[in-house]
Amino acid sequence: MTVLEIVLGVIFIIVCCVLTVIVLAQEGKTQGLGAIQGFATDNTYWSKAKGRSKEGVLKKVTVVMAVLFIALGIVLNLSMI
């Protein structure tokens, strides 16, 4: 193993751990009993400002970490050849 493979492997493990924590920190998408009773939560102020909220930031960070996960996985796989 080269030094580059070791460094990329350590970064890959860190990305995996961070991605796991971020996914577990997100709330579920289910509406619960509100959907049965007909309460619409899509037209509120909070749903319109979700991009700047905690959930919006977590969603963006999740996408970035997932892309890093896939890219590092490909690079590590190609470096083993």
JSON list of C-alpha atoms in Angstrom, two decimals:
[
{"chain": "A", "resi": 1, "resn": "MET", "atom": "CA", "xyz": [0.00, 0.00, 0.00]},
{"chain": "A", "resi": 2, "resn": "THR", "atom": "CA", "xyz": [1.18, 3.45, -0.82]},
{"chain": "A", "resi": 3, "resn": "VAL", "atom": "CA", "xyz": [0.88, 6.49, 1.38]},
{"chain": "A", "resi": 4, "resn": "LEU", "atom": "CA", "xyz": [-1.81, 7.90, -0.92]},
{"chain": "A", "resi": 5, "resn": "GLU", "atom": "CA", "xyz": [-3.95, 4.78, -0.48]},
{"chain": "A", "resi": 6, "resn": "ILE", "atom": "CA", "xyz": [-3.62, 4.97, 3.29]},
{"chain": "A", "resi": 7, "resn": "VAL", "atom": "CA", "xyz": [-4.55, 8.67, 3.37]},
{"chain": "A", "resi": 8, "resn": "LEU", "atom": "CA", "xyz": [-7.52, 8.11, 1.04]},
{"chain": "A", "resi": 9, "resn": "GLY", "atom": "CA", "xyz": [-8.60, 5.13, 3.14]},
{"chain": "A", "resi": 10, "resn": "VAL", "atom": "CA", "xyz": [-8.59, 7.20, 6.33]},
{"chain": "A", "resi": 11, "resn": "ILE", "atom": "CA", "xyz": [-10.53, 9.99, 4.60]},
{"chain": "A", "resi": 12, "resn": "PHE", "atom": "CA", "xyz": [-12.98, 7.38, 3.30]},
{"chain": "A", "resi": 13, "resn": "ILE", "atom": "CA", "xyz": [-13.59, 6.02, 6.81]},
{"chain": "A", "resi": 14, "resn": "ILE", "atom": "CA", "xyz": [-14.16, 9.55, 8.15]},
{"chain": "A", "resi": 15, "resn": "VAL", "atom": "CA", "xyz": [-16.61, 10.32, 5.31]},
{"chain": "A", "resi": 16, "resn": "CYS", "atom": "CA", "xyz": [-18.46, 7.05, 6.05]},
{"chain": "A", "resi": 17, "resn": "CYS", "atom": "CA", "xyz": [-18.82, 7.91, 9.73]},
{"chain": "A", "resi": 18, "resn": "VAL", "atom": "CA", "xyz": [-19.92, 11.49, 9.07]},
{"chain": "A", "resi": 19, "resn": "LEU", "atom": "CA", "xyz": [-22.43, 10.35, 6.42]},
{"chain": "A", "resi": 20, "resn": "THR", "atom": "CA", "xyz": [-23.91, 7.82, 8.85]},
{"chain": "A", "resi": 21, "resn": "VAL", "atom": "CA", "xyz": [-24.31, 10.43, 11.60]},
{"chain": "A", "resi": 22, "resn": "ILE", "atom": "CA", "xyz": [-25.86, 12.97, 9.22]},
{"chain": "A", "resi": 23, "resn": "VAL", "atom": "CA", "xyz": [-28.37, 10.49, 7.82]},
{"chain": "A", "resi": 24, "resn": "LEU", "atom": "CA", "xyz": [-29.39, 9.42, 11.33]},
{"chain": "A", "resi": 25, "resn": "ALA", "atom": "CA", "xyz": [-29.76, 13.06, 12.42]},
{"chain": "A", "resi": 26, "resn": "GLN", "atom": "CA", "xyz": [-32.38, 13.79, 9.76]},
{"chain": "A", "resi": 27, "resn": "GLU", "atom": "CA", "xyz": [-36.08, 13.61, 10.47]},
{"chain": "A", "resi": 28, "resn": "GLY", "atom": "CA", "xyz": [-38.36, 11.17, 8.70]},
{"chain": "A", "resi": 29, "resn": "LYS", "atom": "CA", "xyz": [-40.47, 12.21, 5.73]},
{"chain": "A", "resi": 30, "resn": "THR", "atom": "CA", "xyz": [-43.69, 10.68, 7.04]},
{"chain": "A", "resi": 31, "resn": "GLN", "atom": "CA", "xyz": [-46.50, 13.03, 7.96]},
{"chain": "A", "resi": 32, "resn": "GLY", "atom": "CA", "xyz": [-47.98, 10.80, 10.63]},
{"chain": "A", "resi": 33, "resn": "LEU", "atom": "CA", "xyz": [-51.58, 11.37, 11.69]},
{"chain": "A", "resi": 34, "resn": "GLY", "atom": "CA", "xyz": [-51.66, 14.81, 10.09]},
{"chain": "A", "resi": 35, "resn": "ALA", "atom": "CA", "xyz": [-52.04, 13.22, 6.67]},
{"chain": "A", "resi": 36, "resn": "ILE", "atom": "CA", "xyz": [-55.07, 11.21, 7.80]},
{"chain": "A", "resi": 37, "resn": "GLN", "atom": "CA", "xyz": [-56.82, 14.25, 9.23]},
{"chain": "A", "resi": 38, "resn": "GLY", "atom": "CA", "xyz": [-56.11, 16.38, 6.17]},
{"chain": "A", "resi": 39, "resn": "PHE", "atom": "CA", "xyz": [-53.72, 18.89, 7.68]},
{"chain": "A", "resi": 40, "resn": "ALA", "atom": "CA", "xyz": [-51.45, 20.22, 4.95]},
{"chain": "A", "resi": 41, "resn": "THR", "atom": "CA", "xyz": [-47.98, 21.18, 6.14]},
{"chain": "A", "resi": 42, "resn": "ASP", "atom": "CA", "xyz": [-46.68, 22.15, 2.69]},
{"chain": "A", "resi": 43, "resn": "ASN", "atom": "CA", "xyz": [-48.02, 25.71, 2.69]},
{"chain": "A", "resi": 44, "resn": "THR", "atom": "CA", "xyz": [-46.49, 27.01, 5.89]},
{"chain": "A", "resi": 45, "resn": "TYR", "atom": "CA", "xyz": [-43.67, 29.47, 6.31]},
{"chain": "A", "resi": 46, "resn": "TRP", "atom": "CA", "xyz": [-41.42, 26.79, 7.75]},
{"chain": "A", "resi": 47, "resn": "SER", "atom": "CA", "xyz": [-41.81, 24.53, 4.73]},
{"chain": "A", "resi": 48, "resn": "LYS", "atom": "CA", "xyz": [-40.94, 27.38, 2.36]},
{"chain": "A", "resi": 49, "resn": "ALA", "atom": "CA", "xyz": [-37.80, 28.31, 4.32]},
{"chain": "A", "resi": 50, "resn": "LYS", "atom": "CA", "xyz": [-36.54, 24.73, 4.66]},
{"chain": "A", "resi": 51, "resn": "GLY", "atom": "CA", "xyz": [-33.44, 25.40, 2.57]},
{"chain": "A", "resi": 52, "resn": "ARG", "atom": "CA", "xyz": [-32.09, 27.65, 5.30]},
{"chain": "A", "resi": 53, "resn": "SER", "atom": "CA", "xyz": [-33.25, 25.50, 8.20]},
{"chain": "A", "resi": 54, "resn": "LYS", "atom": "CA", "xyz": [-31.41, 22.70, 9.97]},
{"chain": "A", "resi": 55, "resn": "GLU", "atom": "CA", "xyz": [-33.06, 20.08, 7.77]},
{"chain": "A", "resi": 56, "resn": "GLY", "atom": "CA", "xyz": [-32.11, 21.97, 4.61]},
{"chain": "A", "resi": 57, "resn": "VAL", "atom": "CA", "xyz": [-28.48, 22.19, 5.67]},
{"chain": "A", "resi": 58, "resn": "LEU", "atom": "CA", "xyz": [-28.43, 18.51, 6.64]},
{"chain": "A", "resi": 59, "resn": "LYS", "atom": "CA", "xyz": [-29.88, 17.58, 3.26]},
{"chain": "A", "resi": 60, "resn": "LYS", "atom": "CA", "xyz": [-27.23, 19.57, 1.38]},
{"chain": "A", "resi": 61, "resn": "VAL", "atom": "CA", "xyz": [-24.40, 18.16, 3.50]},
{"chain": "A", "resi": 62, "resn": "THR", "atom": "CA", "xyz": [-25.78, 14.65, 2.94]},
{"chain": "A", "resi": 63, "resn": "VAL", "atom": "CA", "xyz": [-25.62, 15.11, -0.82]},
{"chain": "A", "resi": 64, "resn": "VAL", "atom": "CA", "xyz": [-22.04, 16.41, -0.65]},
{"chain": "A", "resi": 65, "resn": "MET", "atom": "CA", "xyz": [-20.93, 13.57, 1.62]},
{"chain": "A", "resi": 66, "resn": "ALA", "atom": "CA", "xyz": [-22.64, 10.97, -0.59]},
{"chain": "A", "resi": 67, "resn": "VAL", "atom": "CA", "xyz": [-20.82, 12.31, -3.65]},
{"chain": "A", "resi": 68, "resn": "LEU", "atom": "CA", "xyz": [-17.53, 12.20, -1.73]},
{"chain": "A", "resi": 69, "resn": "PHE", "atom": "CA", "xyz": [-18.31, 8.66, -0.61]},
{"chain": "A", "resi": 70, "resn": "ILE", "atom": "CA", "xyz": [-18.91, 7.47, -4.17]},
{"chain": "A", "resi": 71, "resn": "ALA", "atom": "CA", "xyz": [-15.92, 9.35, -5.60]},
{"chain": "A", "resi": 72, "resn": "LEU", "atom": "CA", "xyz": [-13.53, 8.07, -2.93]},
{"chain": "A", "resi": 73, "resn": "GLY", "atom": "CA", "xyz": [-14.86, 4.55, -3.36]},
{"chain": "A", "resi": 74, "resn": "ILE", "atom": "CA", "xyz": [-14.16, 4.66, -7.09]},
{"chain": "A", "resi": 75, "resn": "VAL", "atom": "CA", "xyz": [-10.70, 6.17, -6.63]},
{"chain": "A", "resi": 76, "resn": "LEU", "atom": "CA", "xyz": [-9.77, 3.60, -3.99]},
{"chain": "A", "resi": 77, "resn": "ASN", "atom": "CA", "xyz": [-11.04, 0.77, -6.17]},
{"chain": "A", "resi": 78, "resn": "LEU", "atom": "CA", "xyz": [-9.05, 2.00, -9.17]},
{"chain": "A", "resi": 79, "resn": "SER", "atom": "CA", "xyz": [-5.91, 2.45, -7.09]},
{"chain": "A", "resi": 80, "resn": "MET", "atom": "CA", "xyz": [-6.02, -1.24, -6.07]},
{"chain": "A", "resi": 81, "resn": "ILE", "atom": "CA", "xyz": [-5.74, -2.37, -9.71]}
]
